[in-house]
Amino acid sequence: MHNSPSSETGSTGLNRHHWWRDAVIYQVYVRSFLDSTGDGIGDLAGVRAGLPYLKKLGVDGIWLSPFYPSPQHDHGYDVADYDDVDPVYGDLAEFERLMAAAGRLGIKVLIDIVPNHCSSEHPLFQEALESAPGSPARARFHFADGRGPDGAEPPNNWHAMFGGPAWTRVADGQWYLHMFTPEQPDWNWRNPEIAAEFDRVLRFWLDRGVDGFRIDVAAGLFKHPELPDSDDPEADARTRDSVNPLAWNQPEVHEVWRRWRSICEEYTDRDGRERLLVGEVSVPTAREHALYVRPDELHQAFFFDLLGASWDADAFRKVISEAMQDIAGTGSTVTWVLNNHDQVRTVTRYGEPAPAVSGLGAARARAAALLMLALPGAAYIYQGEELGLPEVVDLPDDVLTDPIFRRTGSRARIRDGCRVPLPWSGQASPFGFTSGAEGAKPWLPQPEYFAEYATDRALADTRSFWHLYRDGLQLRKSLPQLGEGTLRWLDTPPEVLAFTRGDGLVCAVNFGTAPTPAPVSGTPLLSSGPCPPGVLPGATAAWWLNDL
């Protein structure tokens, strides 16, 4: 048994209910969702066509990956124009049609904004390249002289997140900073022009009706003003959990989020519609994370510790408890996530790479989904998660597009495997993803076994991942115990987690492989796998309604 006593923790109750506090948002990776033009790349019209499917699933909103004009060196996270739509995805008129269709279905729309860096093809960076050292144009970015007698060494020893040095030299001998790839120069947020430019960009999209923004690299933006050497540059670039503290989480970033929050609230004051700011905040502790979601900053920030936790009851309990204490304690709610476009999918991460729905990884992924949906706060679902898609681990080198692979030559951290286009129907690729001429190929190849995961099969099979997610989402809406609120841990055997939500709802997860007595004797309200009364099988989660 756990030695610690049962405890209760939850939000402070300082805020009345707002739609985003317990929303379930579906992440749409646009180029892999649904292709309407036959070019093998998903687009905004495809997203619009898929909205009824998402409404049936039961999500509250969608988050769209970047669709701006871009040379696509990092698939849209290298933005060349923040005020338009890349022709491969459609145009502003199609975006407006998508917004209107989502509005009719009651689906909120968040868009991805990338304020840390832009594309090297952005007009302002091109102007900087054409301007002299020390010019106002270069001051919008981080240009610096090199070290050594001829300036041939980079200004400092920083490494880029995607491999290699964080500096690239230009023709006149100066260097510019890029914390990701050379095609993604970092903005200099110490220049007030940049803050003013992004204030304008926010208003551009708010005027077009968006319900909020997912903010890329939200802990970035500001770099140490002196750009000193790092004590351990290779460790700084290894993962986003060990990022360079000289280029990350600088205190000035919080002023940006206060200003953005005030802009969103200005629009809310006009029409009563709340606009959401949710940040990609990668910092070492939940306590540091909490600083980003104070009442006058971001509404929410993704809590990646759950995504990064190993399949272990103690690990899950630790990260959940810390989040509830430190993040929910600010008056915000925790934003839970198990999958996204940068991470190995749970079916593979939790078990075996073999694409078998009946495998251990799939069972654990189903259990983790029920656990996440039972936690207090908001939840984000990455497209294909509701189908139980595994990571595609055997993509050949010649089709890989991830800049991590191009920069390092290593497959260790590549992200293409979770970005393979969705299967919708049929027995062979393109599985309904593209409606083009016969022989049209998706931008990343789909394996043959994707036929087992196609949405038409998932909807027809009541035992599928899709029905588990749909049933869980329906119960979140219908049961007052779920969504926002408190969580109280129950005493359990070592490999089991169990907690109550509100008045009598119990969630339990067996992280082991052997059956164990269930914490509640009756038949579960919902379970991730077969679960007879009084028993909780291995790698299974269940919900019960019970008066404790």
Short mmCIF file of N, CA, C and O in Angstrom, two decimals, residues 76 106 121 138 516 525 543:
data_model
loop_
_atom_site.label_atom_id
_atom_site.label_comp_id
_atom_site.label_asym_id
_atom_site.label_seq_id
_atom_site.Cartn_x
_atom_site.Cartn_y
_atom_site.Cartn_z
N GLY A 76 6.07 24.60 -41.80
CA GLY A 76 5.24 25.73 -41.40
C GLY A 76 5.69 26.42 -40.15
O GLY A 76 5.25 27.55 -39.88
N GLY A 106 -20.30 24.72 -33.41
CA GLY A 106 -19.93 24.99 -32.03
C GLY A 106 -18.53 24.53 -31.67
O GLY A 106 -18.26 24.23 -30.50
N GLU A 121 13.21 33.36 -45.23
CA GLU A 121 12.62 34.04 -46.38
C GLU A 121 11.65 35.14 -45.98
O GLU A 121 11.06 35.79 -46.85
N ARG A 138 19.03 44.81 -38.97
CA ARG A 138 19.68 43.67 -38.31
C ARG A 138 19.33 43.61 -36.83
O ARG A 138 19.36 42.54 -36.22
N THR A 516 -5.95 -7.24 -10.37
CA THR A 516 -5.95 -6.85 -8.96
C THR A 516 -7.38 -6.53 -8.56
O THR A 516 -8.22 -6.20 -9.42
N LEU A 525 -18.57 2.06 -15.11
CA LEU A 525 -19.31 2.92 -16.02
C LEU A 525 -18.66 2.91 -17.40
O LEU A 525 -19.33 2.93 -18.44
N TRP A 543 -13.74 3.66 -14.93
CA TRP A 543 -14.46 4.66 -14.15
C TRP A 543 -15.68 3.99 -13.52
O TRP A 543 -16.36 3.18 -14.16
#
